[in-house]
PDB file of C-alpha atoms in Angstrom:
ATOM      1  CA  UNK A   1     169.305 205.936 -82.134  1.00 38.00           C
ATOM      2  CA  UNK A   2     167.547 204.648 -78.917  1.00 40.00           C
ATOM      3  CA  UNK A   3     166.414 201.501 -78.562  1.00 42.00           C
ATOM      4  CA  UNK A   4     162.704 200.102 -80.041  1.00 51.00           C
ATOM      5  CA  UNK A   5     160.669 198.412 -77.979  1.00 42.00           C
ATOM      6  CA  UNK A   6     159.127 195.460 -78.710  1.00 37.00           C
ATOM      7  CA  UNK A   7     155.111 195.871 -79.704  1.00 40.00           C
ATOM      8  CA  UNK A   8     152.583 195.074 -77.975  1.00 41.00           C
ATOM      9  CA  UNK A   9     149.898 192.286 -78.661  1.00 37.00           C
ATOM     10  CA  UNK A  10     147.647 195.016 -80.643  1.00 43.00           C
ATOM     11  CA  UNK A  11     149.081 194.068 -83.976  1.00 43.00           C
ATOM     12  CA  UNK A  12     147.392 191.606 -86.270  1.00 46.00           C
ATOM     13  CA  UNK A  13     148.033 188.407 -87.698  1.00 51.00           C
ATOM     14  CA  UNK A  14     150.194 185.413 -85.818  1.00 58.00           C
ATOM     15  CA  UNK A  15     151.999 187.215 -83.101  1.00 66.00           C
ATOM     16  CA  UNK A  16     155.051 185.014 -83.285  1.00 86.00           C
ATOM     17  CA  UNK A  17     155.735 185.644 -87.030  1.00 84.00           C
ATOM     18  CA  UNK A  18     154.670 189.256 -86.572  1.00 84.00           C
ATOM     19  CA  UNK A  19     156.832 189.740 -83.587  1.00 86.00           C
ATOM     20  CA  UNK A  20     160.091 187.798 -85.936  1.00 90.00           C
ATOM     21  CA  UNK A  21     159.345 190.077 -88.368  1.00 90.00           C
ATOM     22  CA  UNK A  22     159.462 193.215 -86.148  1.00 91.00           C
ATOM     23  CA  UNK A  23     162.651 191.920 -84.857  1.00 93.00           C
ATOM     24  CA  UNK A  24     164.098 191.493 -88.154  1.00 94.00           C
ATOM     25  CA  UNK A  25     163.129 195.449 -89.104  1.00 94.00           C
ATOM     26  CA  UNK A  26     164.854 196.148 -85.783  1.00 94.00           C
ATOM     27  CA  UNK A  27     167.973 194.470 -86.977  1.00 95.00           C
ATOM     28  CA  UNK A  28     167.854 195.568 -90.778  1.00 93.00           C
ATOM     29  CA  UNK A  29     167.772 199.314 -89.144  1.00 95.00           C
ATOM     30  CA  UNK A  30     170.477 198.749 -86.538  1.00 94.00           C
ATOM     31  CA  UNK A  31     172.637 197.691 -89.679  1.00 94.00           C
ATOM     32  CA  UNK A  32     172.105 200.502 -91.363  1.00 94.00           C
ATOM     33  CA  UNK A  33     169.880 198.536 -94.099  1.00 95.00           C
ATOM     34  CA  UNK A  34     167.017 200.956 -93.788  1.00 94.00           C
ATOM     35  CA  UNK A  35     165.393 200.056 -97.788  1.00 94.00           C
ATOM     36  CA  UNK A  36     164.608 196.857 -96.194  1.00 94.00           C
ATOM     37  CA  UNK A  37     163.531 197.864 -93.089  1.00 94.00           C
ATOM     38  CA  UNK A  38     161.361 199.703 -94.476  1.00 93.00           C
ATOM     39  CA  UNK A  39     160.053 196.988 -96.940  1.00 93.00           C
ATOM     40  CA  UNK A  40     159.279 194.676 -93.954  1.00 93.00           C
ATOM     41  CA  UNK A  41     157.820 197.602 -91.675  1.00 92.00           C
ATOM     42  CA  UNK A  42     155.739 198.449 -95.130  1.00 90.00           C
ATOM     43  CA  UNK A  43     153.730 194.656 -94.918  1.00 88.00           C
ATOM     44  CA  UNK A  44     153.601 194.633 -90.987  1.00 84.00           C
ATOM     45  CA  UNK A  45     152.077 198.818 -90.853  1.00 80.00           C
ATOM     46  CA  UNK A  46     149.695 198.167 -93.815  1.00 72.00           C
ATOM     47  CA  UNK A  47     147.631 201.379 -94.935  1.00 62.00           C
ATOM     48  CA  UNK A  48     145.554 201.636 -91.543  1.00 73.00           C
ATOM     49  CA  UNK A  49     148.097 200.310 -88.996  1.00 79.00           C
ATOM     50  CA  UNK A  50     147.120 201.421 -85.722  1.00 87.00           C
ATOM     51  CA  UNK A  51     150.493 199.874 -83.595  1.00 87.00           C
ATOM     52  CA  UNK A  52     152.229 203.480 -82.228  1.00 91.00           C
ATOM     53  CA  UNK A  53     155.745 200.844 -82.375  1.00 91.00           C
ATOM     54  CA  UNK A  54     155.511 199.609 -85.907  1.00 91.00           C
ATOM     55  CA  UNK A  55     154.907 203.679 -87.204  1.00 92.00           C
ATOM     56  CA  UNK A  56     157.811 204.374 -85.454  1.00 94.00           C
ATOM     57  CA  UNK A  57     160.617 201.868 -86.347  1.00 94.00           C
ATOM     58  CA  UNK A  58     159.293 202.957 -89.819  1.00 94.00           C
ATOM     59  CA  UNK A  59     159.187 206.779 -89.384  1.00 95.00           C
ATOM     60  CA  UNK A  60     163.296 205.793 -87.816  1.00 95.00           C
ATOM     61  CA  UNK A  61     164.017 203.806 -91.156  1.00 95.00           C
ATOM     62  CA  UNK A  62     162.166 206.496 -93.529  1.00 95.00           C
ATOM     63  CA  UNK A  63     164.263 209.013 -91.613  1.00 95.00           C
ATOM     64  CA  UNK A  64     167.497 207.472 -91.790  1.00 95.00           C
ATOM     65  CA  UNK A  65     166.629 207.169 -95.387  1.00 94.00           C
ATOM     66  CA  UNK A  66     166.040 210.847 -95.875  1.00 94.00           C
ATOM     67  CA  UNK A  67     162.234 210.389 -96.448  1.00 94.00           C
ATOM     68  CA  UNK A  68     161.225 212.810 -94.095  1.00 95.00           C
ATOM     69  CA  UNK A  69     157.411 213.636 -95.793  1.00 93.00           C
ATOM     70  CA  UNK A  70     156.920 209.851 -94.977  1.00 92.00           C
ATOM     71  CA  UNK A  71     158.171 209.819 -92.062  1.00 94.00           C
ATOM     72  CA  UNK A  72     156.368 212.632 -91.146  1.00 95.00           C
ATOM     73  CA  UNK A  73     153.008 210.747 -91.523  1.00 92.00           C
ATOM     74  CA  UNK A  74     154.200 208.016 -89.466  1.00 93.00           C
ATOM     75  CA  UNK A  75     155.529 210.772 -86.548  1.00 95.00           C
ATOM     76  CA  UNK A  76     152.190 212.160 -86.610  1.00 94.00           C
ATOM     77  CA  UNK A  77     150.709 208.509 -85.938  1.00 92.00           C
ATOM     78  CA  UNK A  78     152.539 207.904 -83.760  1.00 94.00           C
ATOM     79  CA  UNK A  79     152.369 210.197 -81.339  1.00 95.00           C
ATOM     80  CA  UNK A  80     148.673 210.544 -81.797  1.00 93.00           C
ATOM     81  CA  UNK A  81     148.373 206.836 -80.696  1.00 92.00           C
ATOM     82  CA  UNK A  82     151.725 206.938 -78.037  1.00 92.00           C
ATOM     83  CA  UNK A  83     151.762 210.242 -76.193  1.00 92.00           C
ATOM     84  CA  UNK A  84     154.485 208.577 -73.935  1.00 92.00           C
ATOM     85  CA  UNK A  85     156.639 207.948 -77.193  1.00 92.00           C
ATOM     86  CA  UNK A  86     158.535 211.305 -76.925  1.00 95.00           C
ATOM     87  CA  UNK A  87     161.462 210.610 -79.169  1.00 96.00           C
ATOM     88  CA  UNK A  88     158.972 210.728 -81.975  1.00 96.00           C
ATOM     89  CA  UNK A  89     157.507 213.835 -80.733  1.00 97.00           C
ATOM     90  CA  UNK A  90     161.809 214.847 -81.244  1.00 96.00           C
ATOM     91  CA  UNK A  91     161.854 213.261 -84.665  1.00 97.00           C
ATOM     92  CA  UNK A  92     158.460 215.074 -85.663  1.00 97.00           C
ATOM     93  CA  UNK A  93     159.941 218.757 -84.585  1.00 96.00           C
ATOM     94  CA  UNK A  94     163.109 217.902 -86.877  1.00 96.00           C
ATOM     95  CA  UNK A  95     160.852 216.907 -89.924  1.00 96.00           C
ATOM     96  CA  UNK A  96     159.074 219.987 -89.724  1.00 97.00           C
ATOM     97  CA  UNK A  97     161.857 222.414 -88.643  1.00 96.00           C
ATOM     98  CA  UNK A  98     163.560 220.888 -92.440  1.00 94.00           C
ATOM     99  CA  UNK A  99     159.994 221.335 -93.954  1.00 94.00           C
ATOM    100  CA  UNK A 100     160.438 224.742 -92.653  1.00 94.00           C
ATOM    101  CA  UNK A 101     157.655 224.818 -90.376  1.00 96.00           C
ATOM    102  CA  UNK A 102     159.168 226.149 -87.177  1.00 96.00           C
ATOM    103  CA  UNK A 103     155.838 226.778 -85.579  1.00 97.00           C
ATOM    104  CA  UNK A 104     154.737 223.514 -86.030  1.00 97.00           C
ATOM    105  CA  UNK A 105     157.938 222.310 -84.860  1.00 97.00           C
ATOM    106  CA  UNK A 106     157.789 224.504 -82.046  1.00 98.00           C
ATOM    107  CA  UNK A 107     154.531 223.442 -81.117  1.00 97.00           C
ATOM    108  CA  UNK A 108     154.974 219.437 -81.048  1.00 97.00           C
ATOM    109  CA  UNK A 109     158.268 220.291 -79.101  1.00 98.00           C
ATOM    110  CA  UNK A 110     156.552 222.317 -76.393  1.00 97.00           C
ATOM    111  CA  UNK A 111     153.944 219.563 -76.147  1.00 97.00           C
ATOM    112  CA  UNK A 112     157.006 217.012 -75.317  1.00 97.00           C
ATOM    113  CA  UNK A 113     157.972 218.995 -72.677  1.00 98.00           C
ATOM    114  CA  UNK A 114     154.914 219.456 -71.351  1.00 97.00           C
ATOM    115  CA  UNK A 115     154.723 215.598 -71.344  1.00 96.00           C
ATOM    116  CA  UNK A 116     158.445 215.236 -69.647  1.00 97.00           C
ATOM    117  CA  UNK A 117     159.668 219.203 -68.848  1.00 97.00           C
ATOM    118  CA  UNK A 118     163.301 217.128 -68.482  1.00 97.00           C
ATOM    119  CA  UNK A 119     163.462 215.559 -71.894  1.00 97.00           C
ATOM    120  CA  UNK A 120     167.008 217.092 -72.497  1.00 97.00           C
ATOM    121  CA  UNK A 121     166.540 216.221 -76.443  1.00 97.00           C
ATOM    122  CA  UNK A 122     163.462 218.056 -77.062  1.00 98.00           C
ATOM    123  CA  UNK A 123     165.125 221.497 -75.317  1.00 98.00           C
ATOM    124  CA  UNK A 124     168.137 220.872 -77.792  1.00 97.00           C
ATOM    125  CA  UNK A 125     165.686 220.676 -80.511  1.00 97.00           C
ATOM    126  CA  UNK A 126     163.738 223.157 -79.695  1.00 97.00           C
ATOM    127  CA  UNK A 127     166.875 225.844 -79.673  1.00 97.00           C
ATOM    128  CA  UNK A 128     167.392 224.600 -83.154  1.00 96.00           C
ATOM    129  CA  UNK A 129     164.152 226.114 -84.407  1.00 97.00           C
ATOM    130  CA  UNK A 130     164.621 229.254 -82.448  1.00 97.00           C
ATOM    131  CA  UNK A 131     168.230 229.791 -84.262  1.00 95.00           C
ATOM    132  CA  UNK A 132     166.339 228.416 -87.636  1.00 94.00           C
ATOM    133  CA  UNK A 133     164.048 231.306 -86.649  1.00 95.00           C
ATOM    134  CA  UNK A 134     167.075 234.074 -85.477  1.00 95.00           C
ATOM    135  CA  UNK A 135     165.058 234.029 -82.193  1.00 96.00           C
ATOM    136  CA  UNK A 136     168.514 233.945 -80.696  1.00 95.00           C
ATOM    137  CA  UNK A 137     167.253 234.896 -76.867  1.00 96.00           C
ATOM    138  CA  UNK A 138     165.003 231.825 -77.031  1.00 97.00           C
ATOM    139  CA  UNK A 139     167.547 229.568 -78.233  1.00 97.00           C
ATOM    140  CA  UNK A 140     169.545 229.982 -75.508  1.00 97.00           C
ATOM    141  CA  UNK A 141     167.227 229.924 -72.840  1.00 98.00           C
ATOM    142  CA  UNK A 142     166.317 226.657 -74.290  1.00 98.00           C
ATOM    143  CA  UNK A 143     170.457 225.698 -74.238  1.00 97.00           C
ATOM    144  CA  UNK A 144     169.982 227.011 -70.437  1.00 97.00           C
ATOM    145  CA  UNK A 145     167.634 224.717 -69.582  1.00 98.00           C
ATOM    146  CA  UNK A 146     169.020 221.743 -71.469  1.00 98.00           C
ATOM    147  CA  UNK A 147     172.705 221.915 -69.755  1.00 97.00           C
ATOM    148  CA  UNK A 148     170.525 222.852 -66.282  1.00 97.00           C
ATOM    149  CA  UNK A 149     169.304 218.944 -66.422  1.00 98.00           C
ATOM    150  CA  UNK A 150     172.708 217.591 -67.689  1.00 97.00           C
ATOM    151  CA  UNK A 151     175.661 219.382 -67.650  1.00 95.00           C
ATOM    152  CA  UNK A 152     177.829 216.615 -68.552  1.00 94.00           C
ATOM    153  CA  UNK A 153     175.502 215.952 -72.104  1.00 96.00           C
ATOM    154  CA  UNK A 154     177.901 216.428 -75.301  1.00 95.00           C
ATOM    155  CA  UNK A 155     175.238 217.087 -77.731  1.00 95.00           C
ATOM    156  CA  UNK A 156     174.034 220.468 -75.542  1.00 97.00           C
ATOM    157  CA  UNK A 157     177.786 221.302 -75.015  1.00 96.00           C
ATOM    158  CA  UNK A 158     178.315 221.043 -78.743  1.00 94.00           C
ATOM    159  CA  UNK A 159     175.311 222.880 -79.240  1.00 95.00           C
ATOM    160  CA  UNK A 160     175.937 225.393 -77.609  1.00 96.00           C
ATOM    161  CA  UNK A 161     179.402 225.806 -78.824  1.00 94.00           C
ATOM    162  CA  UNK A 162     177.367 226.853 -82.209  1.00 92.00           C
ATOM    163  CA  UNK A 163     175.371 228.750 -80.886  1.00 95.00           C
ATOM    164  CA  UNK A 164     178.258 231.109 -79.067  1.00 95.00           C
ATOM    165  CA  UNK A 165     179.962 230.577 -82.572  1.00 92.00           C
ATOM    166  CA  UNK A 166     176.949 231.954 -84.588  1.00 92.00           C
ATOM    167  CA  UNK A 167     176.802 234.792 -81.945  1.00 93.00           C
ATOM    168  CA  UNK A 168     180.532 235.711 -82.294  1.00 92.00           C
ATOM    169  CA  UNK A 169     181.255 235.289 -79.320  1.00 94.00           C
ATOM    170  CA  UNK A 170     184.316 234.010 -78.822  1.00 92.00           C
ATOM    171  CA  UNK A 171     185.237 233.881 -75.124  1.00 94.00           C
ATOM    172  CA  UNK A 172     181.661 231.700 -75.273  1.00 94.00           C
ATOM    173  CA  UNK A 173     183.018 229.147 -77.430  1.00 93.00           C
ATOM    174  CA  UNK A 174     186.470 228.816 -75.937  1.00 93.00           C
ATOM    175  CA  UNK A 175     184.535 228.258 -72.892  1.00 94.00           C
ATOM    176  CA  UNK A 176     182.522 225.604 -74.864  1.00 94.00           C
ATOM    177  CA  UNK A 177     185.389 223.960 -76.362  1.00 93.00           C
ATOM    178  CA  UNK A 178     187.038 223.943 -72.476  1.00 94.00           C
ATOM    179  CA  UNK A 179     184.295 221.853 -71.371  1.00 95.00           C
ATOM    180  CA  UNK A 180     184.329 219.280 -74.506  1.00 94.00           C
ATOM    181  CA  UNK A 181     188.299 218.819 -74.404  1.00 93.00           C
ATOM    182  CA  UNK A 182     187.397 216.755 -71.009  1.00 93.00           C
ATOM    183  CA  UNK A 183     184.203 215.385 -72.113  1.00 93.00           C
ATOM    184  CA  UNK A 184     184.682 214.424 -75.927  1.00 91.00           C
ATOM    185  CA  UNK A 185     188.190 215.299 -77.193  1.00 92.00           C
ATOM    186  CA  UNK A 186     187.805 214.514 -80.984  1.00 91.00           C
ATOM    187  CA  UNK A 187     184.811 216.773 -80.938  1.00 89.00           C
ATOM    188  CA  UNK A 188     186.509 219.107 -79.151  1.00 90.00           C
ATOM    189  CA  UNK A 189     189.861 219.025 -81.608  1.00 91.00           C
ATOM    190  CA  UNK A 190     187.417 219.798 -84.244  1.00 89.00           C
ATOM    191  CA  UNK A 191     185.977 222.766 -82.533  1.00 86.00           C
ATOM    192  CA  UNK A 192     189.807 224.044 -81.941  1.00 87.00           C
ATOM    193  CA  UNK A 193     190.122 224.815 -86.021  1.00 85.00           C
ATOM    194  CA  UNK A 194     187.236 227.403 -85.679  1.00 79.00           C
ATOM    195  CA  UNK A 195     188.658 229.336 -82.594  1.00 81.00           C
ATOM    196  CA  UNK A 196     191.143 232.239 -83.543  1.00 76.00           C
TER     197      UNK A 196
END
């Protein structure tokens, strides 16, 4: 999970015990103790919270707590009131690609790379919807352009392991699995039980 920044002086209430409590979600989430994350998050957002940082340390708790419809909401504010927050804009293509609406996934992932064209994440994402979608072409164009801006990144490696896997394409995943046996072994050792 990356890191949360610390809000900004827009919230209500005394900033100091606002600003312990934020730091306390922060913690609660980092342990893995996302119901109470979310329970503090819930009495700092309120019903008309306006602070782009508090909607998403919540959307990151509701997520990690499989509440993706709330979440959702909280994506949605968030990047309406943060357009530089592009790890919700990430966050907001999964929800809706697992909602199964790839469009709308599609869309809110093109718009993040129209914010940052190098956001890595958002390419990786967006080749998920395009396999959701069996828009196989796409999906690796968007794989393309993701190991283009770092070769070295696991998670597009990996990626694109399945992808060669879903394809059947063998020599593709070999080559795949090459490439994580230097980067990641473990990962690699598990792709080795799916190569003939």
């Amino acid at each position: 999970m990356n890191t949360i920044d610390m809000p900004d002086q827009k919230m209500t209430g005394t900033l100091p015990e606002r600003e312990r409590q934020y730091r306390q979600a922060l913690e609660c989430i980092e342990n893995q103790e996302y119901g109470q994350a979310i329970s503090i998050l819930d009495e700092l957002a309120g019903a008309a919270c306006r602070d782009p940082k508090v909607r998403y340390a919540r959307a990151v708790a509701l997520l990690s707590n499989g509440e993706y419809r709330r979440a959702g909401t909280d994506l949605v504010f968030t990047v309406a009131l943060d357009r530089s927050q592009l790890q919700a804009y990430c966050h907001l293509g999964f929800v809706l690609l697992t909602m199964g609406k790839e469009e709308s996934a599609i869309e809110v992932l093109e718009e993040a790379l129209r914010l940052d064209p190098c956001f890595v994440e958002a390419w990786c994402m967006l080749a998920d919807v395009h396999m959701d979608l069996g828009e196989h072409d796409k999906a690796l164009d968007a794989l393309d352009k993701a190991h283009e801006l770092q070769p070295g990144n696991t998670e597009v490696h990996c990626k694109l392991a399945m992808y060669y896997m879903s394809r059947g394409d063998m020599r593709g995943l070999r080559a795949e699995y090459e490439v994580l046996r230097e980067l990641e072994p473990e990962v690699a050792a598990q792709i080795a039980e799916l190569l003939p």
